[in-house]
Amino acid sequence: KALGVRQYHVASILCQRAKVAMSHFEPNEYIRYDLLEKNINIVRKRLNRPLTLSEKIVYGHLDDPANQEIERGKTYLRLRPDRVAMQDATAQMAMLQFISSGLPKVAVPSTIHCDHLIEAQLGGEKDLRRAKDINQEVYNFLATAGAKYGVGFWRPGSGIIHQIILENYAYPGVLLIGTDSHTPNGGGLGGICIGVGGADAVDVMAGIPWELKCPKVIGVKLMGSLSGWTSPKDVILKVAGILTVKGGTGAIVEYHGPGVDSISCTGMATICNMGAEIGATTSVFPYNHRMKKYLNKTGRAEIASLADEFKDHLVPDPGCHYDQLIEINLSELKPHINGPFTPDLAHPVAEVGTVAEKEGWPLDIRVGLIGSCTNSSYEDMGRSAAVAKQALARGLKCKSQFTITPGSEQIRATIERDGYAQILRDVGGVVLANACGPCIGQWDRKDIKKGEKNTIVTSYNRNFTGRNDANPETHAFVTSPEIVTALAIAGTLKFNPETDFLTGKDGKKFRLEAPDADELPQAEFDPGQDTYQHPPKDSSGQRVDVSPTSQRLQLLEPFDKWDGKDLEDLQILIKVKGKCTTDHISAAGPWLKFRGHLDNISNNLLIGAINVENGKANSVRNAITQEFGPVPDTARYYKKRGIRWVVVGDENYGEGSSREHAALEPRHLGGRAIITKSFARIHETNLKKQGLLPLTFADPADYNKIHPVDKLTIQGLKDFAPGKPLKCIIKHPNGTQETILLNHTFNETQIEWFRAGSALNRMKELQHQ
């Protein structure tokens, strides 16, 4: 009772108009549209106004709808999500934290998906075998932890978490949280699916009400219809150009309007997936016949029928209010390509070549890569194959290297059966494993040397510096799979498939026709190999072993509690200049193997961040020795001597992945606060969960008052309260001082996390109470 724990099994006993299981894998866990309807009616009566779809689903999952204070952008909501999904890189730390909580079983349906640890080298089967061998210890830990604590386990080779969720677990009206920033993919099936850190997932798995700041709602009204070379990907590429990488922060993006019906269900998922790149809490589409068609084709006709019955609660009310409204005419929308180095630098495909020439970006495309969690559907593969087939008919193959990543085992098996995979191979492609691969930096790239300037085009979602191949000189551009395929065939950014010609093997010029493909297979999906492990009914004899000498897994020790004092004389570890994503704070790629070992992975802390003092990455001044050295080494030096430290950052600090390690590492190495102009949502929450202080300058210009050689004292923690700024004393080496104000977004619960040392420590305190 102290925890507010929900006895989840009760849900399976309560009756509703029709008992329909959430998924084939959990036949005794039912969709609760009756409860959603009841809560919506309570809130509608209280607010006395039309509701957006986002509000219906979010408020429909309130822990206490009758008394919850509701104000968009202001209040914190206590919610009861329906389920949790974790990818293998983040699941390690999430499960280690759950083990540390001492709880015997997860309280809501939860799954683990092995997709992040498979490196692209030679091709699907060989890469998968190699990954199973290299990662055996981690996969065994996740499989046994899942079996012990009641979590479903999708083995390596199953596919990318978000595609698996769409095929099996997402449904209209679900509230799902996932330990990956692209969890919003499920919005393509009408759910509110939100990316979080592992500690948030632990809250939900523990049955504790999950807290989320009441989101604002950005409406995107779609008019007209998609046609020709324009794809669903172009919708979000256009929106990213409008809103920028932080324009969606604190908001749900809700698509609506007559243009929605021209987009397939998987196309809607693509749009929602990449909404993570504008900082949005999540994105969602209203339930329609496209979603029903997808549910039917993926074996969930009963869910579609139930959704039809409750459809009024799965679409926005007429006359509902949006905090911001964007209108896009799909009939006028042109194919886009965004980049390099940031996903919001939008260009029409027709113009990118000219811009590249002007900016000095390499025109020759070294590699084209399609697939990923954003664009790996049957329709995506079909449209790419339609482009490739035209080139093959004229005797052409790709001038660029070309890779294909199926989103799931089901997609892989089906495109093999229907011939798409062979067409893509014939044009020069290599089919990789059903995994994230190069999208997250799991790419053993051999065709260039590090530091070599080059261009790649992908159908992925992120293109931060060094993201895909760890080469800071790789200019990565994001576009649709069919445009990637056309550009890989042409080999240059200066090719517009709508207007430009290719020369066939016979010497004749021809123009590619706009691709056309089925959104779903005409036959049933081929499920491929069975890769799912059910948790056993009785797990009492199940053991989860973590070797004390392991280099990849490490049981967690509780963080120290707040000592009740102000933070005096904090040393500045680094003052960061410009963009600092979670890739800069905790790099992926080769570091993924340490995601279950906090001390080892902390050796990558902030190695990608640019130090304002010298303009270099991973080079900071040690305040004691006055020597410059790597950031993690300097942090460890301070920690060993009991010197507490702080990071000073710029705008939208922590943009990108839900990577909880970007918060765990600074806490582990002695950090106490992160002070910035602004934070990305997930990272700010992750910092709070680990007992750190994410603070923002009351006046952003105060960023310029702090120098790397200064010391900072944060005052006011004894009277720490929601909405009350803290004071910061800047102590300069010459003996002068300045006082500035620091804002925060802590509520009472989050302040308790800070005082306890972390959210997990607080959970344990409540258990003892």
PDB file of N, CA and C in Angstrom, residues 378 424 532:
ATOM      1  N   TYR A 378       7.075  -4.192 -44.544  1.00  0.00           N
ATOM      2  CA  TYR A 378       6.876  -4.885 -45.813  1.00  0.00           C
ATOM      3  C   TYR A 378       6.693  -3.874 -46.939  1.00  0.00           C
ATOM      4  N   LEU A 424      16.669  -7.057 -54.080  1.00  0.00           N
ATOM      5  CA  LEU A 424      17.575  -6.106 -53.439  1.00  0.00           C
ATOM      6  C   LEU A 424      19.012  -6.640 -53.424  1.00  0.00           C
ATOM      7  N   TYR A 532      10.709 -16.702 -29.523  1.00  0.00           N
ATOM      8  CA  TYR A 532      10.185 -16.151 -28.265  1.00  0.00           C
ATOM      9  C   TYR A 532      10.294 -17.168 -27.132  1.00  0.00           C
TER      10      TYR A 532
END
